[in-house]
Amino acid sequence: MNNIISSLMPEQVKIVEVGPRDGLQNETKPICANDKITLIEKLADAGVSYIESGSFVSPKWVPQMATSAEVFAKLNRKNNVTYAALTPNMQGFESAIEANVNEVAIFGAASESFSQKNINCSIEESLERFNPIMDAAKQANVKVRGYVSCVLGCPYEGDIAPEDVAKVAKKLYEMGCYEISLGDTIGVGTPAKVIQMIQAVNAHVPINKLAVHFHDTYGQALTNIYAALQLGIKVVDSAIAGLGGCPYAKGASGNVATEDVVYMLNGLGIKTNIDFTKLLEAGWYISEKLEKAPISKVSNAYLANRSSQY
């Protein structure tokens, strides 16, 4: 099979599980710390090696993340799993270090309008604000991951030029982010645009320092991930059960479901070291807590098959 797909296609892919943070923060039903901990531990038990487990932000703005310190304090951690947190400012970074996180993440937008409307400053100013975090992280020997949002489209500006994405990614990389995750925040991307965007970024940042974070708002996430894999991308962000809708499109799905991504990777013969059955069970667990069906076609298909056997 390998001879009919790109020679750059990786043999192994790392899944960055963002469900407990990026997923849950967009869910309206509150989830308590203990249920988040159970979810994270189930994901780790399934073999997920990187879990974004919380965010140190103002609970006023993101109430779902108010329990992040408690989650990190009570987690039964595995040595081979990275438990990361989003830290938008210095105060958040200090709280994250206090909580003994393994890694932190910062973010910038490729859209000037998105940056202004979300954090009331320019892209340039938003990145400058992260300089103290980068310095402190270096001192603390903590790795920093960078996110770029709106890489394939913006809810305010529409299409985003690949060169604009490349500029932000390059700055984050030069600041010291060891990996840059390219996020299609509103899920409008298509494979041709994904290829153009990644090639533009790759002119400034090595391909092995890039990850993709695609939303499934328009049903394009898996095909976009496939396009990225063909360029040699080896890290994919996804959310268990497809947690977190798209805040810019009412009722639309947001993060691509981890179950769907792993099912596709398994079909391509690409290793993830994830136990698929345990992964499905983790998704069913949190979906039950949220009192809704998983936003994962694969998960729902397995659930239907399982139900029909009884």
PDB file of C-alpha atoms in Angstrom:
ATOM      1  CA  MET A   1       0.000   0.000   0.000  1.00  0.00           C
ATOM      2  CA  ASN A   2       2.825   2.419   0.813  1.00  0.00           C
ATOM      3  CA  ASN A   3       3.823   2.629  -2.844  1.00  0.00           C
ATOM      4  CA  ILE A   4       0.524   4.313  -3.759  1.00  0.00           C
ATOM      5  CA  ILE A   5       0.794   7.061  -1.182  1.00  0.00           C
ATOM      6  CA  SER A   6       3.324   9.836  -0.697  1.00  0.00           C
ATOM      7  CA  SER A   7       6.816   8.702   0.255  1.00  0.00           C
ATOM      8  CA  LEU A   8       6.759  11.470   2.883  1.00  0.00           C
ATOM      9  CA  MET A   9       3.845   9.802   4.718  1.00  0.00           C
ATOM     10  CA  PRO A  10       5.069   9.099   8.268  1.00  0.00           C
ATOM     11  CA  GLU A  11       5.348   5.600   9.732  1.00  0.00           C
ATOM     12  CA  GLN A  12       4.212   6.898  13.109  1.00  0.00           C
ATOM     13  CA  VAL A  13       2.052   9.825  14.206  1.00  0.00           C
ATOM     14  CA  LYS A  14       1.817  11.443  17.628  1.00  0.00           C
ATOM     15  CA  ILE A  15      -1.702  12.349  18.676  1.00  0.00           C
ATOM     16  CA  VAL A  16      -1.963  15.507  20.776  1.00  0.00           C
ATOM     17  CA  GLU A  17      -5.204  15.026  22.698  1.00  0.00           C
ATOM     18  CA  VAL A  18      -6.882  18.405  23.251  1.00  0.00           C
ATOM     19  CA  GLY A  19     -10.301  17.205  24.418  1.00  0.00           C
ATOM     20  CA  PRO A  20      -9.856  17.861  28.156  1.00  0.00           C
ATOM     21  CA  ARG A  21      -8.933  21.489  27.416  1.00  0.00           C
ATOM     22  CA  ASP A  22      -9.856  22.821  23.991  1.00  0.00           C
ATOM     23  CA  GLY A  23     -12.796  20.436  23.777  1.00  0.00           C
ATOM     24  CA  LEU A  24     -14.370  20.797  27.213  1.00  0.00           C
ATOM     25  CA  GLN A  25     -13.922  24.572  27.347  1.00  0.00           C
ATOM     26  CA  ASN A  26     -16.451  24.873  24.519  1.00  0.00           C
ATOM     27  CA  GLU A  27     -18.990  22.507  26.112  1.00  0.00           C
ATOM     28  CA  THR A  28     -21.825  24.196  27.992  1.00  0.00           C
ATOM     29  CA  LYS A  29     -22.492  21.437  30.560  1.00  0.00           C
ATOM     30  CA  PRO A  30     -20.024  21.828  33.448  1.00  0.00           C
ATOM     31  CA  ILE A  31     -17.756  18.834  34.111  1.00  0.00           C
ATOM     32  CA  CYS A  32     -16.298  18.433  37.616  1.00  0.00           C
ATOM     33  CA  ALA A  33     -12.587  17.959  38.292  1.00  0.00           C
ATOM     34  CA  ASN A  34     -12.961  14.265  39.185  1.00  0.00           C
ATOM     35  CA  ASP A  35     -14.684  13.468  35.892  1.00  0.00           C
ATOM     36  CA  LYS A  36     -11.978  15.350  33.970  1.00  0.00           C
ATOM     37  CA  ILE A  37      -9.327  13.393  35.867  1.00  0.00           C
ATOM     38  CA  THR A  38     -11.042  10.088  35.030  1.00  0.00           C
ATOM     39  CA  LEU A  39     -11.166  11.101  31.354  1.00  0.00           C
ATOM     40  CA  ILE A  40      -7.468  12.056  31.302  1.00  0.00           C
ATOM     41  CA  GLU A  41      -6.478   8.835  33.048  1.00  0.00           C
ATOM     42  CA  LYS A  42      -8.573   6.766  30.611  1.00  0.00           C
ATOM     43  CA  LEU A  43      -6.857   8.510  27.685  1.00  0.00           C
ATOM     44  CA  ALA A  44      -3.418   7.855  29.189  1.00  0.00           C
ATOM     45  CA  ASP A  45      -4.385   4.231  29.801  1.00  0.00           C
ATOM     46  CA  ALA A  46      -5.360   3.968  26.115  1.00  0.00           C
ATOM     47  CA  GLY A  47      -1.808   4.950  25.165  1.00  0.00           C
ATOM     48  CA  VAL A  48      -2.280   8.652  24.388  1.00  0.00           C
ATOM     49  CA  SER A  49       1.149  10.142  25.121  1.00  0.00           C
ATOM     50  CA  TYR A  50       0.305  13.869  25.075  1.00  0.00           C
ATOM     51  CA  ILE A  51      -2.787  15.249  26.804  1.00  0.00           C
ATOM     52  CA  GLU A  52      -3.673  18.917  27.018  1.00  0.00           C
ATOM     53  CA  SER A  53      -5.199  18.609  30.478  1.00  0.00           C
ATOM     54  CA  GLY A  54      -6.234  22.152  31.370  1.00  0.00           C
ATOM     55  CA  SER A  55      -5.839  25.871  30.935  1.00  0.00           C
ATOM     56  CA  PHE A  56      -4.749  28.526  33.414  1.00  0.00           C
ATOM     57  CA  VAL A  57      -7.036  31.348  32.374  1.00  0.00           C
ATOM     58  CA  SER A  58      -9.480  33.574  34.227  1.00  0.00           C
ATOM     59  CA  PRO A  59     -12.487  31.465  35.293  1.00  0.00           C
ATOM     60  CA  LYS A  60     -14.580  34.533  34.498  1.00  0.00           C
ATOM     61  CA  TRP A  61     -13.818  34.049  30.799  1.00  0.00           C
ATOM     62  CA  VAL A  62     -13.508  30.259  30.668  1.00  0.00           C
ATOM     63  CA  PRO A  63     -15.518  28.807  33.579  1.00  0.00           C
ATOM     64  CA  GLN A  64     -15.047  25.205  32.401  1.00  0.00           C
ATOM     65  CA  MET A  65     -11.289  25.501  33.098  1.00  0.00           C
ATOM     66  CA  ALA A  66     -11.683  26.829  36.670  1.00  0.00           C
ATOM     67  CA  THR A  67     -10.749  23.415  38.094  1.00  0.00           C
ATOM     68  CA  SER A  68      -7.444  23.044  36.192  1.00  0.00           C
ATOM     69  CA  ALA A  69      -5.226  23.395  39.294  1.00  0.00           C
ATOM     70  CA  GLU A  70      -7.275  20.713  41.082  1.00  0.00           C
ATOM     71  CA  VAL A  71      -7.077  18.421  38.041  1.00  0.00           C
ATOM     72  CA  PHE A  72      -3.286  18.645  37.875  1.00  0.00           C
ATOM     73  CA  ALA A  73      -2.959  18.219  41.658  1.00  0.00           C
ATOM     74  CA  LYS A  74      -5.004  15.019  41.804  1.00  0.00           C
ATOM     75  CA  LEU A  75      -4.002  13.303  38.543  1.00  0.00           C
ATOM     76  CA  ASN A  76      -2.376   9.883  38.756  1.00  0.00           C
ATOM     77  CA  ARG A  77       0.338  10.562  36.209  1.00  0.00           C
ATOM     78  CA  LYS A  78       2.142   8.142  33.945  1.00  0.00           C
ATOM     79  CA  ASN A  79       5.859   8.800  33.396  1.00  0.00           C
ATOM     80  CA  ASN A  80       5.609   8.438  29.615  1.00  0.00           C
ATOM     81  CA  VAL A  81       2.712  10.903  29.222  1.00  0.00           C
ATOM     82  CA  THR A  82       3.014  14.676  28.794  1.00  0.00           C
ATOM     83  CA  TYR A  83       0.344  16.591  30.718  1.00  0.00           C
ATOM     84  CA  ALA A  84       0.219  20.086  29.211  1.00  0.00           C
ATOM     85  CA  ALA A  85      -1.681  23.323  29.850  1.00  0.00           C
ATOM     86  CA  LEU A  86      -2.514  26.473  27.910  1.00  0.00           C
ATOM     87  CA  THR A  87      -1.038  29.600  29.537  1.00  0.00           C
ATOM     88  CA  PRO A  88      -2.168  32.859  27.891  1.00  0.00           C
ATOM     89  CA  ASN A  89      -0.253  35.161  30.250  1.00  0.00           C
ATOM     90  CA  MET A  90       2.459  35.265  32.905  1.00  0.00           C
ATOM     91  CA  GLN A  91       0.005  34.757  35.746  1.00  0.00           C
ATOM     92  CA  GLY A  92      -1.298  31.631  34.014  1.00  0.00           C
ATOM     93  CA  PHE A  93       2.248  30.393  33.439  1.00  0.00           C
ATOM     94  CA  GLU A  94       3.129  30.802  37.119  1.00  0.00           C
ATOM     95  CA  SER A  95      -0.017  28.905  38.138  1.00  0.00           C
ATOM     96  CA  ALA A  96       0.855  26.150  35.657  1.00  0.00           C
ATOM     97  CA  ILE A  97       4.377  25.785  37.052  1.00  0.00           C
ATOM     98  CA  GLU A  98       2.920  25.643  40.560  1.00  0.00           C
ATOM     99  CA  ALA A  99       0.618  22.842  39.350  1.00  0.00           C
ATOM    100  CA  ASN A 100       3.655  20.949  38.027  1.00  0.00           C
ATOM    101  CA  VAL A 101       2.600  20.804  34.389  1.00  0.00           C
ATOM    102  CA  ASN A 102       5.010  19.091  31.972  1.00  0.00           C
ATOM    103  CA  GLU A 103       4.611  21.616  29.172  1.00  0.00           C
ATOM    104  CA  VAL A 104       2.798  24.837  28.379  1.00  0.00           C
ATOM    105  CA  ALA A 105       1.260  26.254  25.220  1.00  0.00           C
ATOM    106  CA  ILE A 106       0.887  29.824  23.935  1.00  0.00           C
ATOM    107  CA  PHE A 107      -1.050  31.091  20.939  1.00  0.00           C
ATOM    108  CA  GLY A 108      -1.116  33.678  18.201  1.00  0.00           C
ATOM    109  CA  ALA A 109      -3.531  34.346  15.351  1.00  0.00           C
ATOM    110  CA  ALA A 110      -2.784  34.601  11.657  1.00  0.00           C
ATOM    111  CA  SER A 111      -5.671  37.078  11.340  1.00  0.00           C
ATOM    112  CA  GLU A 112      -5.298  40.668  12.509  1.00  0.00           C
ATOM    113  CA  SER A 113      -9.077  41.046  12.972  1.00  0.00           C
ATOM    114  CA  PHE A 114      -9.301  37.855  15.037  1.00  0.00           C
ATOM    115  CA  SER A 115      -6.463  39.037  17.263  1.00  0.00           C
ATOM    116  CA  GLN A 116      -8.068  42.468  17.786  1.00  0.00           C
ATOM    117  CA  LYS A 117     -11.564  41.095  18.491  1.00  0.00           C
ATOM    118  CA  ASN A 118     -10.409  38.293  20.802  1.00  0.00           C
ATOM    119  CA  ILE A 119      -7.573  39.825  22.793  1.00  0.00           C
ATOM    120  CA  ASN A 120      -7.795  43.523  21.876  1.00  0.00           C
ATOM    121  CA  CYS A 121      -4.319  43.851  20.428  1.00  0.00           C
ATOM    122  CA  SER A 122      -2.406  43.345  17.204  1.00  0.00           C
ATOM    123  CA  ILE A 123      -0.716  40.059  16.275  1.00  0.00           C
ATOM    124  CA  GLU A 124       2.666  41.679  16.917  1.00  0.00           C
ATOM    125  CA  GLU A 125       1.604  42.915  20.375  1.00  0.00           C
ATOM    126  CA  SER A 126       0.088  39.538  21.281  1.00  0.00           C
ATOM    127  CA  LEU A 127       3.357  37.755  20.508  1.00  0.00           C
ATOM    128  CA  GLU A 128       5.429  40.322  22.410  1.00  0.00           C
ATOM    129  CA  ARG A 129       3.349  39.572  25.503  1.00  0.00           C
ATOM    130  CA  PHE A 130       4.698  36.030  25.430  1.00  0.00           C
ATOM    131  CA  ASN A 131       8.355  37.037  25.737  1.00  0.00           C
ATOM    132  CA  PRO A 132       8.321  36.908  29.581  1.00  0.00           C
ATOM    133  CA  ILE A 133       6.713  33.450  29.430  1.00  0.00           C
ATOM    134  CA  MET A 134       9.391  32.213  27.020  1.00  0.00           C
ATOM    135  CA  ASP A 135      12.135  33.554  29.313  1.00  0.00           C
ATOM    136  CA  ALA A 136      10.558  32.030  32.422  1.00  0.00           C
ATOM    137  CA  ALA A 137       9.976  28.694  30.663  1.00  0.00           C
ATOM    138  CA  LYS A 138      13.622  28.564  29.654  1.00  0.00           C
ATOM    139  CA  GLN A 139      14.651  29.213  33.270  1.00  0.00           C
ATOM    140  CA  ALA A 140      12.272  26.505  34.502  1.00  0.00           C
ATOM    141  CA  ASN A 141      13.355  24.097  31.740  1.00  0.00           C
ATOM    142  CA  VAL A 142       9.736  23.777  30.558  1.00  0.00           C
ATOM    143  CA  LYS A 143       9.007  23.249  26.857  1.00  0.00           C
ATOM    144  CA  VAL A 144       6.615  25.632  25.107  1.00  0.00           C
ATOM    145  CA  ARG A 145       4.301  24.684  22.255  1.00  0.00           C
ATOM    146  CA  GLY A 146       2.890  27.392  19.985  1.00  0.00           C
ATOM    147  CA  TYR A 147      -0.553  27.560  18.394  1.00  0.00           C
ATOM    148  CA  VAL A 148      -1.472  29.612  15.350  1.00  0.00           C
ATOM    149  CA  SER A 149      -5.232  30.088  14.914  1.00  0.00           C
ATOM    150  CA  CYS A 150      -7.191  30.977  11.751  1.00  0.00           C
ATOM    151  CA  VAL A 151      -4.555  29.448   9.443  1.00  0.00           C
ATOM    152  CA  LEU A 152      -7.072  28.661   6.686  1.00  0.00           C
ATOM    153  CA  GLY A 153      -9.775  31.242   7.301  1.00  0.00           C
ATOM    154  CA  CYS A 154     -11.104  33.809   9.747  1.00  0.00           C
ATOM    155  CA  PRO A 155     -14.704  34.453  10.880  1.00  0.00           C
ATOM    156  CA  TYR A 156     -14.120  38.197  10.287  1.00  0.00           C
ATOM    157  CA  GLU A 157     -11.680  38.381   7.363  1.00  0.00           C
ATOM    158  CA  GLY A 158     -12.464  35.268   5.327  1.00  0.00           C
ATOM    159  CA  ASP A 159      -9.468  33.718   3.539  1.00  0.00           C
ATOM    160  CA  ILE A 160      -6.041  34.105   5.138  1.00  0.00           C
ATOM    161  CA  ALA A 161      -2.909  34.342   2.982  1.00  0.00           C
ATOM    162  CA  PRO A 162      -0.453  31.448   3.577  1.00  0.00           C
ATOM    163  CA  GLU A 163       2.340  34.044   3.930  1.00  0.00           C
ATOM    164  CA  ASP A 164       0.529  35.601   6.912  1.00  0.00           C
ATOM    165  CA  VAL A 165       0.437  32.204   8.626  1.00  0.00           C
ATOM    166  CA  ALA A 166       4.119  31.668   7.848  1.00  0.00           C
ATOM    167  CA  LYS A 167       5.056  35.001   9.481  1.00  0.00           C
ATOM    168  CA  VAL A 168       3.366  34.128  12.784  1.00  0.00           C
ATOM    169  CA  ALA A 169       4.658  30.545  12.809  1.00  0.00           C
ATOM    170  CA  LYS A 170       8.189  31.782  12.108  1.00  0.00           C
ATOM    171  CA  LYS A 171       8.010  34.271  15.000  1.00  0.00           C
ATOM    172  CA  LEU A 172       6.770  31.631  17.444  1.00  0.00           C
ATOM    173  CA  TYR A 173       9.518  29.264  16.321  1.00  0.00           C
ATOM    174  CA  GLU A 174      12.196  31.948  16.650  1.00  0.00           C
ATOM    175  CA  MET A 175      10.867  32.815  20.125  1.00  0.00           C
ATOM    176  CA  GLY A 176      11.640  29.254  21.174  1.00  0.00           C
ATOM    177  CA  CYS A 177       8.462  27.215  20.656  1.00  0.00           C
ATOM    178  CA  TYR A 178       9.649  23.669  19.954  1.00  0.00           C
ATOM    179  CA  GLU A 179       6.526  22.853  17.919  1.00  0.00           C
ATOM    180  CA  ILE A 180       3.967  24.983  16.088  1.00  0.00           C
ATOM    181  CA  SER A 181       0.397  23.720  15.806  1.00  0.00           C
ATOM    182  CA  LEU A 182      -1.432  25.126  12.775  1.00  0.00           C
ATOM    183  CA  GLY A 183      -5.124  25.551  13.588  1.00  0.00           C
ATOM    184  CA  ASP A 184      -8.042  25.791  11.190  1.00  0.00           C
ATOM    185  CA  THR A 185     -10.201  27.496  13.831  1.00  0.00           C
ATOM    186  CA  ILE A 186     -13.406  27.631  11.791  1.00  0.00           C
ATOM    187  CA  GLY A 187     -12.830  24.463   9.773  1.00  0.00           C
ATOM    188  CA  VAL A 188     -13.151  26.023   6.318  1.00  0.00           C
ATOM    189  CA  GLY A 189      -9.933  24.585   4.860  1.00  0.00           C
ATOM    190  CA  THR A 190      -9.697  22.146   1.972  1.00  0.00           C
ATOM    191  CA  PRO A 191      -6.742  19.916   0.999  1.00  0.00           C
ATOM    192  CA  ALA A 192      -5.348  22.230  -1.704  1.00  0.00           C
ATOM    193  CA  LYS A 193      -5.331  25.174   0.724  1.00  0.00           C
ATOM    194  CA  VAL A 194      -3.787  22.999   3.439  1.00  0.00           C
ATOM    195  CA  ILE A 195      -0.918  22.070   1.116  1.00  0.00           C
ATOM    196  CA  GLN A 196      -0.305  25.705   0.097  1.00  0.00           C
ATOM    197  CA  MET A 197      -0.375  26.863   3.715  1.00  0.00           C
ATOM    198  CA  ILE A 198       1.963  24.152   5.044  1.00  0.00           C
ATOM    199  CA  GLN A 199       4.409  24.673   2.185  1.00  0.00           C
ATOM    200  CA  ALA A 200       4.493  28.435   2.945  1.00  0.00           C
ATOM    201  CA  VAL A 201       5.137  27.768   6.650  1.00  0.00           C
ATOM    202  CA  ASN A 202       7.683  25.047   5.881  1.00  0.00           C
ATOM    203  CA  ALA A 203       9.782  27.637   4.022  1.00  0.00           C
ATOM    204  CA  HIS A 204      10.530  29.080   7.499  1.00  0.00           C
ATOM    205  CA  VAL A 205       9.895  26.243   9.977  1.00  0.00           C
ATOM    206  CA  PRO A 206      11.078  22.616   9.564  1.00  0.00           C
ATOM    207  CA  ILE A 207       8.281  20.135   8.823  1.00  0.00           C
ATOM    208  CA  ASN A 208       9.195  18.062  11.903  1.00  0.00           C
ATOM    209  CA  LYS A 209       8.433  21.118  14.069  1.00  0.00           C
ATOM    210  CA  LEU A 210       4.884  21.460  12.737  1.00  0.00           C
ATOM    211  CA  ALA A 211       1.574  19.956  13.835  1.00  0.00           C
ATOM    212  CA  VAL A 212      -1.966  20.325  12.485  1.00  0.00           C
ATOM    213  CA  HIS A 213      -5.122  21.192  14.435  1.00  0.00           C
ATOM    214  CA  PHE A 214      -8.104  20.942  12.100  1.00  0.00           C
ATOM    215  CA  HIS A 215     -11.748  21.522  12.961  1.00  0.00           C
ATOM    216  CA  ASP A 216     -14.470  19.542  11.223  1.00  0.00           C
ATOM    217  CA  THR A 217     -17.059  22.314  10.849  1.00  0.00           C
ATOM    218  CA  TYR A 218     -17.411  21.640   7.103  1.00  0.00           C
ATOM    219  CA  GLY A 219     -16.569  17.931   7.255  1.00  0.00           C
ATOM    220  CA  GLN A 220     -13.067  18.448   5.816  1.00  0.00           C
ATOM    221  CA  ALA A 221     -10.833  17.628   8.802  1.00  0.00           C
ATOM    222  CA  LEU A 222      -9.834  14.059   7.890  1.00  0.00           C
ATOM    223  CA  THR A 223      -9.101  14.885   4.257  1.00  0.00           C
ATOM    224  CA  ASN A 224      -7.093  17.906   5.403  1.00  0.00           C
ATOM    225  CA  ILE A 225      -5.118  15.755   7.857  1.00  0.00           C
ATOM    226  CA  TYR A 226      -4.459  13.249   5.056  1.00  0.00           C
ATOM    227  CA  ALA A 227      -3.120  16.072   2.872  1.00  0.00           C
ATOM    228  CA  ALA A 228      -0.852  17.207   5.736  1.00  0.00           C
ATOM    229  CA  LEU A 229       0.443  13.654   6.283  1.00  0.00           C
ATOM    230  CA  GLN A 230       1.463  13.502   2.624  1.00  0.00           C
ATOM    231  CA  LEU A 231       3.743  16.478   3.257  1.00  0.00           C
ATOM    232  CA  GLY A 232       5.417  14.679   6.164  1.00  0.00           C
ATOM    233  CA  ILE A 233       3.449  16.072   9.135  1.00  0.00           C
ATOM    234  CA  LYS A 234       3.825  13.674  12.078  1.00  0.00           C
ATOM    235  CA  VAL A 235       1.789  15.356  14.832  1.00  0.00           C
ATOM    236  CA  VAL A 236      -2.009  15.703  14.793  1.00  0.00           C
ATOM    237  CA  ASP A 237      -4.187  17.485  17.377  1.00  0.00           C
ATOM    238  CA  SER A 238      -7.626  15.979  18.005  1.00  0.00           C
ATOM    239  CA  ALA A 239     -10.312  15.797  20.688  1.00  0.00           C
ATOM    240  CA  ILE A 240     -11.830  12.631  22.118  1.00  0.00           C
ATOM    241  CA  ALA A 241     -15.480  12.195  21.023  1.00  0.00           C
ATOM    242  CA  GLY A 242     -15.116  15.373  18.937  1.00  0.00           C
ATOM    243  CA  LEU A 243     -15.524  17.485  22.091  1.00  0.00           C
ATOM    244  CA  GLY A 244     -16.120  21.205  21.648  1.00  0.00           C
ATOM    245  CA  GLY A 245     -18.347  22.714  19.010  1.00  0.00           C
ATOM    246  CA  CYS A 246     -17.298  25.547  16.751  1.00  0.00           C
ATOM    247  CA  PRO A 247     -18.057  28.832  18.580  1.00  0.00           C
ATOM    248  CA  TYR A 248     -18.348  30.672  15.250  1.00  0.00           C
ATOM    249  CA  ALA A 249     -20.902  28.375  13.617  1.00  0.00           C
ATOM    250  CA  LYS A 250     -23.922  27.540  15.751  1.00  0.00           C
ATOM    251  CA  GLY A 251     -24.476  23.795  16.050  1.00  0.00           C
ATOM    252  CA  ALA A 252     -21.416  22.930  13.982  1.00  0.00           C
ATOM    253  CA  SER A 253     -18.860  20.368  15.051  1.00  0.00           C
ATOM    254  CA  GLY A 254     -15.507  21.722  16.157  1.00  0.00           C
ATOM    255  CA  ASN A 255     -12.429  19.615  16.872  1.00  0.00           C
ATOM    256  CA  VAL A 256     -11.911  16.522  14.767  1.00  0.00           C
ATOM    257  CA  ALA A 257     -12.589  13.399  16.846  1.00  0.00           C
ATOM    258  CA  THR A 258      -9.562  11.416  18.015  1.00  0.00           C
ATOM    259  CA  GLU A 259     -11.406   8.157  17.311  1.00  0.00           C
ATOM    260  CA  ASP A 260     -11.919   9.145  13.659  1.00  0.00           C
ATOM    261  CA  VAL A 261      -8.277  10.183  13.246  1.00  0.00           C
ATOM    262  CA  VAL A 262      -6.896   6.992  14.829  1.00  0.00           C
ATOM    263  CA  TYR A 263      -9.269   4.827  12.760  1.00  0.00           C
ATOM    264  CA  MET A 264      -7.945   6.484   9.586  1.00  0.00           C
ATOM    265  CA  LEU A 265      -4.304   6.161  10.696  1.00  0.00           C
ATOM    266  CA  ASN A 266      -4.839   2.486  11.541  1.00  0.00           C
ATOM    267  CA  GLY A 267      -6.277   1.993   8.055  1.00  0.00           C
ATOM    268  CA  LEU A 268      -3.169   3.597   6.555  1.00  0.00           C
ATOM    269  CA  GLY A 269      -0.888   1.326   8.580  1.00  0.00           C
ATOM    270  CA  ILE A 270       0.485   4.341  10.493  1.00  0.00           C
ATOM    271  CA  LYS A 271       1.378   3.600  14.117  1.00  0.00           C
ATOM    272  CA  THR A 272      -0.002   5.616  17.024  1.00  0.00           C
ATOM    273  CA  ASN A 273       0.577   3.130  19.885  1.00  0.00           C
ATOM    274  CA  ILE A 274      -3.021   3.788  20.974  1.00  0.00           C
ATOM    275  CA  ASP A 275      -5.364   0.994  22.090  1.00  0.00           C
ATOM    276  CA  PHE A 276      -8.405   1.727  19.930  1.00  0.00           C
ATOM    277  CA  THR A 277     -10.919  -0.111  22.137  1.00  0.00           C
ATOM    278  CA  LYS A 278      -9.817   1.813  25.239  1.00  0.00           C
ATOM    279  CA  LEU A 279      -9.918   5.050  23.240  1.00  0.00           C
ATOM    280  CA  LEU A 280     -13.544   4.387  22.275  1.00  0.00           C
ATOM    281  CA  GLU A 281     -14.396   3.703  25.917  1.00  0.00           C
ATOM    282  CA  ALA A 282     -12.835   7.019  27.007  1.00  0.00           C
ATOM    283  CA  GLY A 283     -15.026   8.807  24.464  1.00  0.00           C
ATOM    284  CA  TRP A 284     -18.167   7.015  25.596  1.00  0.00           C
ATOM    285  CA  TYR A 285     -17.356   7.859  29.211  1.00  0.00           C
ATOM    286  CA  ILE A 286     -17.151  11.639  28.679  1.00  0.00           C
ATOM    287  CA  SER A 287     -20.115  11.661  26.264  1.00  0.00           C
ATOM    288  CA  GLU A 288     -22.224  10.036  28.976  1.00  0.00           C
ATOM    289  CA  LYS A 289     -21.125  12.725  31.443  1.00  0.00           C
ATOM    290  CA  LEU A 290     -22.069  15.415  28.921  1.00  0.00           C
ATOM    291  CA  GLU A 291     -25.370  13.617  28.267  1.00  0.00           C
ATOM    292  CA  LYS A 292     -24.914  13.639  24.511  1.00  0.00           C
ATOM    293  CA  ALA A 293     -23.763  11.338  21.736  1.00  0.00           C
ATOM    294  CA  PRO A 294     -20.110  11.499  20.626  1.00  0.00           C
ATOM    295  CA  ILE A 295     -19.447  13.756  17.626  1.00  0.00           C
ATOM    296  CA  SER A 296     -17.458  10.935  16.067  1.00  0.00           C
ATOM    297  CA  LYS A 297     -18.802   8.880  13.191  1.00  0.00           C
ATOM    298  CA  VAL A 298     -16.487   5.987  14.044  1.00  0.00           C
ATOM    299  CA  SER A 299     -17.460   6.017  17.725  1.00  0.00           C
ATOM    300  CA  ASN A 300     -21.179   6.101  16.931  1.00  0.00           C
ATOM    301  CA  ALA A 301     -20.797   3.246  14.430  1.00  0.00           C
ATOM    302  CA  TYR A 302     -19.029   1.081  17.024  1.00  0.00           C
ATOM    303  CA  LEU A 303     -21.618   2.063  19.632  1.00  0.00           C
ATOM    304  CA  ALA A 304     -24.447   1.023  17.289  1.00  0.00           C
ATOM    305  CA  ASN A 305     -22.731  -2.324  16.539  1.00  0.00           C
ATOM    306  CA  ARG A 306     -22.162  -2.924  20.223  1.00  0.00           C
ATOM    307  CA  SER A 307     -25.820  -2.183  21.033  1.00  0.00           C
ATOM    308  CA  SER A 308     -27.071  -4.525  18.299  1.00  0.00           C
ATOM    309  CA  GLN A 309     -25.103  -7.422  19.806  1.00  0.00           C
ATOM    310  CA  TYR A 310     -27.139  -7.360  23.027  1.00  0.00           C
TER     311      TYR A 310
END
